Amino acid sequence: MDKVTIGFIGLGNMGVPMATNVVAAGHTVVAFDSAGTEARAPKGTRVANGVEGIATACETLLLSLPDGNAVTEVARQIISTPQRTARVMVDHSTIGVEAARAVHGLLATAGIAYLDAPVSGGTLGARQGTLSLMASGDQALFDRLDPVLAALAKNRFYIGPEPGQGQAMKLLNNFLSATAMAATSEAVAFGESLGLDPRIMIDVFNASSGQNTATSDKFPRRILTKQFDAGFTIDLLTKDVNLYLEEVAKGTNQDVIAQTVGHLLKKMMSVMPGADFTKIYPFTKEQSKRN
Ligand code: NAD
């Protein structure tokens, strides 16, 4: 795929660094965010004055939006744009299996291809271009888009042909990630109550079998430094675990741990909506003091 014009919708914590990397790879990027594009558009991008401006400026557009409602709204706007040139929508948002299937169906009625392609790796991975990307949909399309996707995600996985399979993979991942955060927070808070030093605990975990993404990344970088700046809100993580629980509820698999983690996240979100999810640690510590 040669250097092309790419539309980018959703310039938030993830969208800004992802769009920046697409520009750095030599593509022309036309960007839009409903909360104000001028203030958010990364250097080198062209500012679109609406979804319609994107739908008529490019063939391929990438999305990094909060949830299924936002993606559906944008898909509807694209479909209803007269003289649209958009033919392919790549969705990097986490929207869940059902929403991905519905958006795929909606776009198919207008002859627009949908690649379900959520990402993992946080804002640091987005800045460094080291995200992992889990895509589902047409494999030939996935292969054709690889030069663009490579600009933002070092690790690109093709999960399967059905829309929603990429989302399913992402929900499994975020359930594990949330569980690691919740369990590590509980363990460290208890260790502190026994008089152990949190830094020493984290060093020990990282050299032992308790090591996980919370001990190797979130605790040393964001929590022990008191930065709490992962750039991923508790609201978005709660959404992800809820989507996971909704999927599990459709079958017969057990969800004992997911229920517990989901309950904790929901409780934290009601107390501190919009907080960085790494505040799960102070929240857990505070909760254990009260009980
Ligand atoms: P964010 O809230 O920071 O950014 C979302 C952006 O979308 C906002 O700027 C918002 O104004 C814009 N937006 C919302 N509705 C819109 C619409 N209809 N049209 C145009 N723009 C619209 O969220 P984020 O943290 O960047 O996450 C984006 C997606 O990526 C989410 O689905 C999230 O679950 C997923 N994700 C986030 C992370 C992370 O670490 N933050 C990591 C992996 C995946």
mmCIF file of N, CA, C and O in Angstrom, residues 123-169:
data_model
loop_
_atom_site.group_PDB
_atom_site.id
_atom_site.type_symbol
_atom_site.label_atom_id
_atom_site.label_comp_id
_atom_site.label_asym_id
_atom_site.label_seq_id
_atom_site.Cartn_x
_atom_site.Cartn_y
_atom_site.Cartn_z
ATOM 1 N N THR A 123 -1.217 3.984 26.615
ATOM 2 C CA THR A 123 -0.786 5.211 25.941
ATOM 3 C C THR A 123 0.718 5.171 25.648
ATOM 4 O O THR A 123 1.166 5.739 24.656
ATOM 5 N N LEU A 124 1.471 4.486 26.485
ATOM 6 C CA LEU A 124 2.915 4.380 26.228
ATOM 7 C C LEU A 124 3.160 3.572 24.957
ATOM 8 O O LEU A 124 3.924 3.984 24.073
ATOM 9 N N GLY A 125 2.452 2.445 24.841
ATOM 10 C CA GLY A 125 2.563 1.617 23.634
ATOM 11 C C GLY A 125 2.092 2.378 22.400
ATOM 12 O O GLY A 125 2.648 2.228 21.315
ATOM 13 N N ALA A 126 1.047 3.220 22.594
ATOM 14 C CA ALA A 126 0.538 4.009 21.460
ATOM 15 C C ALA A 126 1.595 5.019 21.027
ATOM 16 O O ALA A 126 1.810 5.219 19.829
ATOM 17 N N ARG A 127 2.260 5.648 21.990
ATOM 18 C CA ARG A 127 3.310 6.630 21.642
ATOM 19 C C ARG A 127 4.480 5.948 20.960
ATOM 20 O O ARG A 127 5.046 6.459 20.003
ATOM 21 N N GLN A 128 4.845 4.790 21.468
ATOM 22 C CA GLN A 128 6.035 4.103 20.938
ATOM 23 C C GLN A 128 5.732 3.259 19.700
ATOM 24 O O GLN A 128 6.646 2.683 19.118
ATOM 25 N N GLY A 129 4.459 3.148 19.343
ATOM 26 C CA GLY A 129 4.079 2.327 18.180
ATOM 27 C C GLY A 129 4.215 0.842 18.446
ATOM 28 O O GLY A 129 4.303 0.039 17.518
ATOM 29 N N THR A 130 4.208 0.472 19.731
ATOM 30 C CA THR A 130 4.431 -0.936 20.084
ATOM 31 C C THR A 130 3.149 -1.644 20.512
ATOM 32 O O THR A 130 3.199 -2.671 21.183
ATOM 33 N N LEU A 131 1.996 -1.063 20.163
ATOM 34 C CA LEU A 131 0.726 -1.684 20.541
ATOM 35 C C LEU A 131 0.626 -3.088 19.961
ATOM 36 O O LEU A 131 1.264 -3.391 18.954
ATOM 37 N N SER A 132 -0.223 -3.912 20.595
ATOM 38 C CA SER A 132 -0.623 -5.137 19.922
ATOM 39 C C SER A 132 -2.004 -4.872 19.337
ATOM 40 O O SER A 132 -2.788 -4.105 19.903
ATOM 41 N N LEU A 133 -2.264 -5.472 18.206
ATOM 42 C CA LEU A 133 -3.522 -5.231 17.487
ATOM 43 C C LEU A 133 -4.117 -6.599 17.173
ATOM 44 O O LEU A 133 -3.404 -7.508 16.740
ATOM 45 N N MET A 134 -5.401 -6.767 17.463
ATOM 46 C CA MET A 134 -6.046 -8.068 17.252
ATOM 47 C C MET A 134 -7.216 -7.872 16.291
ATOM 48 O O MET A 134 -8.238 -7.316 16.670
ATOM 49 N N ALA A 135 -7.024 -8.291 15.052
ATOM 50 C CA ALA A 135 -8.004 -7.949 14.025
ATOM 51 C C ALA A 135 -8.844 -9.142 13.597
ATOM 52 O O ALA A 135 -8.380 -10.283 13.574
ATOM 53 N N SER A 136 -10.093 -8.830 13.238
ATOM 54 C CA SER A 136 -10.916 -9.846 12.572
ATOM 55 C C SER A 136 -11.697 -9.200 11.446
ATOM 56 O O SER A 136 -11.980 -8.007 11.474
ATOM 57 N N GLY A 137 -12.027 -10.027 10.462
ATOM 58 C CA GLY A 137 -12.680 -9.548 9.251
ATOM 59 C C GLY A 137 -12.003 -10.195 8.048
ATOM 60 O O GLY A 137 -11.386 -11.264 8.174
ATOM 61 N N ASP A 138 -12.071 -9.519 6.934
ATOM 62 C CA ASP A 138 -11.503 -10.052 5.691
ATOM 63 C C ASP A 138 -9.964 -10.077 5.763
ATOM 64 O O ASP A 138 -9.337 -9.025 5.930
ATOM 65 N N GLN A 139 -9.386 -11.281 5.631
ATOM 66 C CA GLN A 139 -7.923 -11.381 5.789
ATOM 67 C C GLN A 139 -7.162 -10.641 4.689
ATOM 68 O O GLN A 139 -6.096 -10.054 4.948
ATOM 69 N N ALA A 140 -7.725 -10.636 3.466
ATOM 70 C CA ALA A 140 -7.046 -9.935 2.366
ATOM 71 C C ALA A 140 -6.989 -8.430 2.675
ATOM 72 O O ALA A 140 -5.982 -7.764 2.402
ATOM 73 N N LEU A 141 -8.062 -7.923 3.273
ATOM 74 C CA LEU A 141 -8.097 -6.504 3.654
ATOM 75 C C LEU A 141 -7.066 -6.228 4.757
ATOM 76 O O LEU A 141 -6.319 -5.255 4.704
ATOM 77 N N PHE A 142 -7.033 -7.116 5.741
ATOM 78 C CA PHE A 142 -6.058 -7.004 6.833
ATOM 79 C C PHE A 142 -4.633 -6.961 6.264
ATOM 80 O O PHE A 142 -3.823 -6.102 6.632
ATOM 81 N N ASP A 143 -4.345 -7.853 5.323
ATOM 82 C CA ASP A 143 -3.009 -7.905 4.721
ATOM 83 C C ASP A 143 -2.715 -6.619 3.931
ATOM 84 O O ASP A 143 -1.620 -6.077 3.997
ATOM 85 N N ARG A 144 -3.721 -6.148 3.217
ATOM 86 C CA ARG A 144 -3.523 -4.942 2.388
ATOM 87 C C ARG A 144 -3.252 -3.713 3.271
ATOM 88 O O ARG A 144 -2.482 -2.830 2.890
ATOM 89 N N LEU A 145 -3.895 -3.685 4.430
ATOM 90 C CA LEU A 145 -3.743 -2.521 5.315
ATOM 91 C C LEU A 145 -2.491 -2.586 6.178
ATOM 92 O O LEU A 145 -2.176 -1.634 6.894
ATOM 93 N N ASP A 146 -1.796 -3.713 6.104
ATOM 94 C CA ASP A 146 -0.668 -3.911 7.023
ATOM 95 C C ASP A 146 0.336 -2.749 7.088
ATOM 96 O O ASP A 146 0.762 -2.370 8.174
ATOM 97 N N PRO A 147 0.703 -2.137 5.942
ATOM 98 C CA PRO A 147 1.670 -1.036 6.038
ATOM 99 C C PRO A 147 1.163 0.140 6.889
ATOM 100 O O PRO A 147 1.951 0.816 7.534
ATOM 101 N N VAL A 148 -0.142 0.362 6.892
ATOM 102 C CA VAL A 148 -0.690 1.439 7.726
ATOM 103 C C VAL A 148 -0.747 0.965 9.191
ATOM 104 O O VAL A 148 -0.321 1.675 10.108
ATOM 105 N N LEU A 149 -1.247 -0.240 9.406
ATOM 106 C CA LEU A 149 -1.383 -0.761 10.779
ATOM 107 C C LEU A 149 -0.009 -0.902 11.444
ATOM 108 O O LEU A 149 0.123 -0.714 12.662
ATOM 109 N N ALA A 150 1.006 -1.199 10.633
ATOM 110 C CA ALA A 150 2.363 -1.355 11.173
ATOM 111 C C ALA A 150 2.881 -0.054 11.773
ATOM 112 O O ALA A 150 3.728 -0.063 12.669
ATOM 113 N N ALA A 151 2.333 1.062 11.301
ATOM 114 C CA ALA A 151 2.790 2.357 11.824
ATOM 115 C C ALA A 151 2.376 2.541 13.272
ATOM 116 O O ALA A 151 3.018 3.274 14.024
ATOM 117 N N LEU A 152 1.290 1.894 13.673
ATOM 118 C CA LEU A 152 0.821 2.115 15.041
ATOM 119 C C LEU A 152 0.913 0.898 15.945
ATOM 120 O O LEU A 152 0.826 1.012 17.173
ATOM 121 N N ALA A 153 1.051 -0.280 15.363
ATOM 122 C CA ALA A 153 1.083 -1.487 16.192
ATOM 123 C C ALA A 153 2.201 -2.427 15.745
ATOM 124 O O ALA A 153 2.165 -2.962 14.636
ATOM 125 N N LYS A 154 3.165 -2.603 16.631
ATOM 126 C CA LYS A 154 4.304 -3.468 16.301
ATOM 127 C C LYS A 154 3.865 -4.932 16.166
ATOM 128 O O LYS A 154 4.363 -5.675 15.339
ATOM 129 N N ASN A 155 2.899 -5.339 16.994
ATOM 130 C CA ASN A 155 2.458 -6.739 17.010
ATOM 131 C C ASN A 155 1.032 -6.834 16.477
ATOM 132 O O ASN A 155 0.092 -6.429 17.153
ATOM 133 N N ARG A 156 0.907 -7.375 15.274
ATOM 134 C CA ARG A 156 -0.408 -7.420 14.634
ATOM 135 C C ARG A 156 -0.850 -8.872 14.473
ATOM 136 O O ARG A 156 -0.130 -9.674 13.864
ATOM 137 N N PHE A 157 -2.016 -9.177 15.025
ATOM 138 C CA PHE A 157 -2.513 -10.553 14.993
ATOM 139 C C PHE A 157 -3.819 -10.619 14.213
ATOM 140 O O PHE A 157 -4.715 -9.797 14.433
ATOM 141 N N TYR A 158 -3.904 -11.610 13.336
ATOM 142 C CA TYR A 158 -5.173 -11.857 12.650
ATOM 143 C C TYR A 158 -5.899 -12.936 13.457
ATOM 144 O O TYR A 158 -5.425 -14.065 13.582
ATOM 145 N N ILE A 159 -7.051 -12.587 14.016
ATOM 146 C CA ILE A 159 -7.753 -13.505 14.928
ATOM 147 C C ILE A 159 -8.715 -14.420 14.184
ATOM 148 O O ILE A 159 -8.844 -15.595 14.528
ATOM 149 N N GLY A 160 -9.407 -13.883 13.172
ATOM 150 C CA GLY A 160 -10.348 -14.728 12.431
ATOM 151 C C GLY A 160 -11.197 -13.903 11.483
ATOM 152 O O GLY A 160 -11.111 -12.677 11.472
ATOM 153 N N PRO A 161 -12.032 -14.577 10.692
ATOM 154 C CA PRO A 161 -12.788 -13.877 9.650
ATOM 155 C C PRO A 161 -14.050 -13.159 10.122
ATOM 156 O O PRO A 161 -14.590 -12.314 9.417
ATOM 157 N N GLU A 162 -14.547 -13.519 11.312
ATOM 158 C CA GLU A 162 -15.833 -12.972 11.763
ATOM 159 C C GLU A 162 -15.668 -11.658 12.497
ATOM 160 O O GLU A 162 -14.869 -11.566 13.438
ATOM 161 N N PRO A 163 -16.458 -10.635 12.145
ATOM 162 C CA PRO A 163 -16.407 -9.403 12.919
ATOM 163 C C PRO A 163 -16.802 -9.714 14.366
ATOM 164 O O PRO A 163 -17.722 -10.487 14.604
ATOM 165 N N GLY A 164 -16.069 -9.151 15.318
ATOM 166 C CA GLY A 164 -16.338 -9.431 16.737
ATOM 167 C C GLY A 164 -15.290 -10.354 17.340
ATOM 168 O O GLY A 164 -15.099 -10.367 18.556
ATOM 169 N N GLN A 165 -14.582 -11.119 16.492
ATOM 170 C CA GLN A 165 -13.566 -12.022 17.059
ATOM 171 C C GLN A 165 -12.373 -11.232 17.613
ATOM 172 O O GLN A 165 -11.785 -11.615 18.620
ATOM 173 N N GLY A 166 -12.042 -10.135 16.946
ATOM 174 C CA GLY A 166 -10.984 -9.260 17.473
ATOM 175 C C GLY A 166 -11.410 -8.683 18.818
ATOM 176 O O GLY A 166 -10.629 -8.637 19.773
ATOM 177 N N GLN A 167 -12.674 -8.267 18.895
ATOM 178 C CA GLN A 167 -13.211 -7.731 20.150
ATOM 179 C C GLN A 167 -13.202 -8.798 21.249
ATOM 180 O O GLN A 167 -12.859 -8.511 22.390
ATOM 181 N N ALA A 168 -13.592 -10.015 20.883
ATOM 182 C CA ALA A 168 -13.607 -11.096 21.876
ATOM 183 C C ALA A 168 -12.208 -11.264 22.473
ATOM 184 O O ALA A 168 -12.031 -11.346 23.699
ATOM 185 N N MET A 169 -11.189 -11.258 21.593
ATOM 186 C CA MET A 169 -9.803 -11.403 22.052
ATOM 187 C C MET A 169 -9.419 -10.266 22.989
ATOM 188 O O MET A 169 -8.805 -10.467 24.040
#
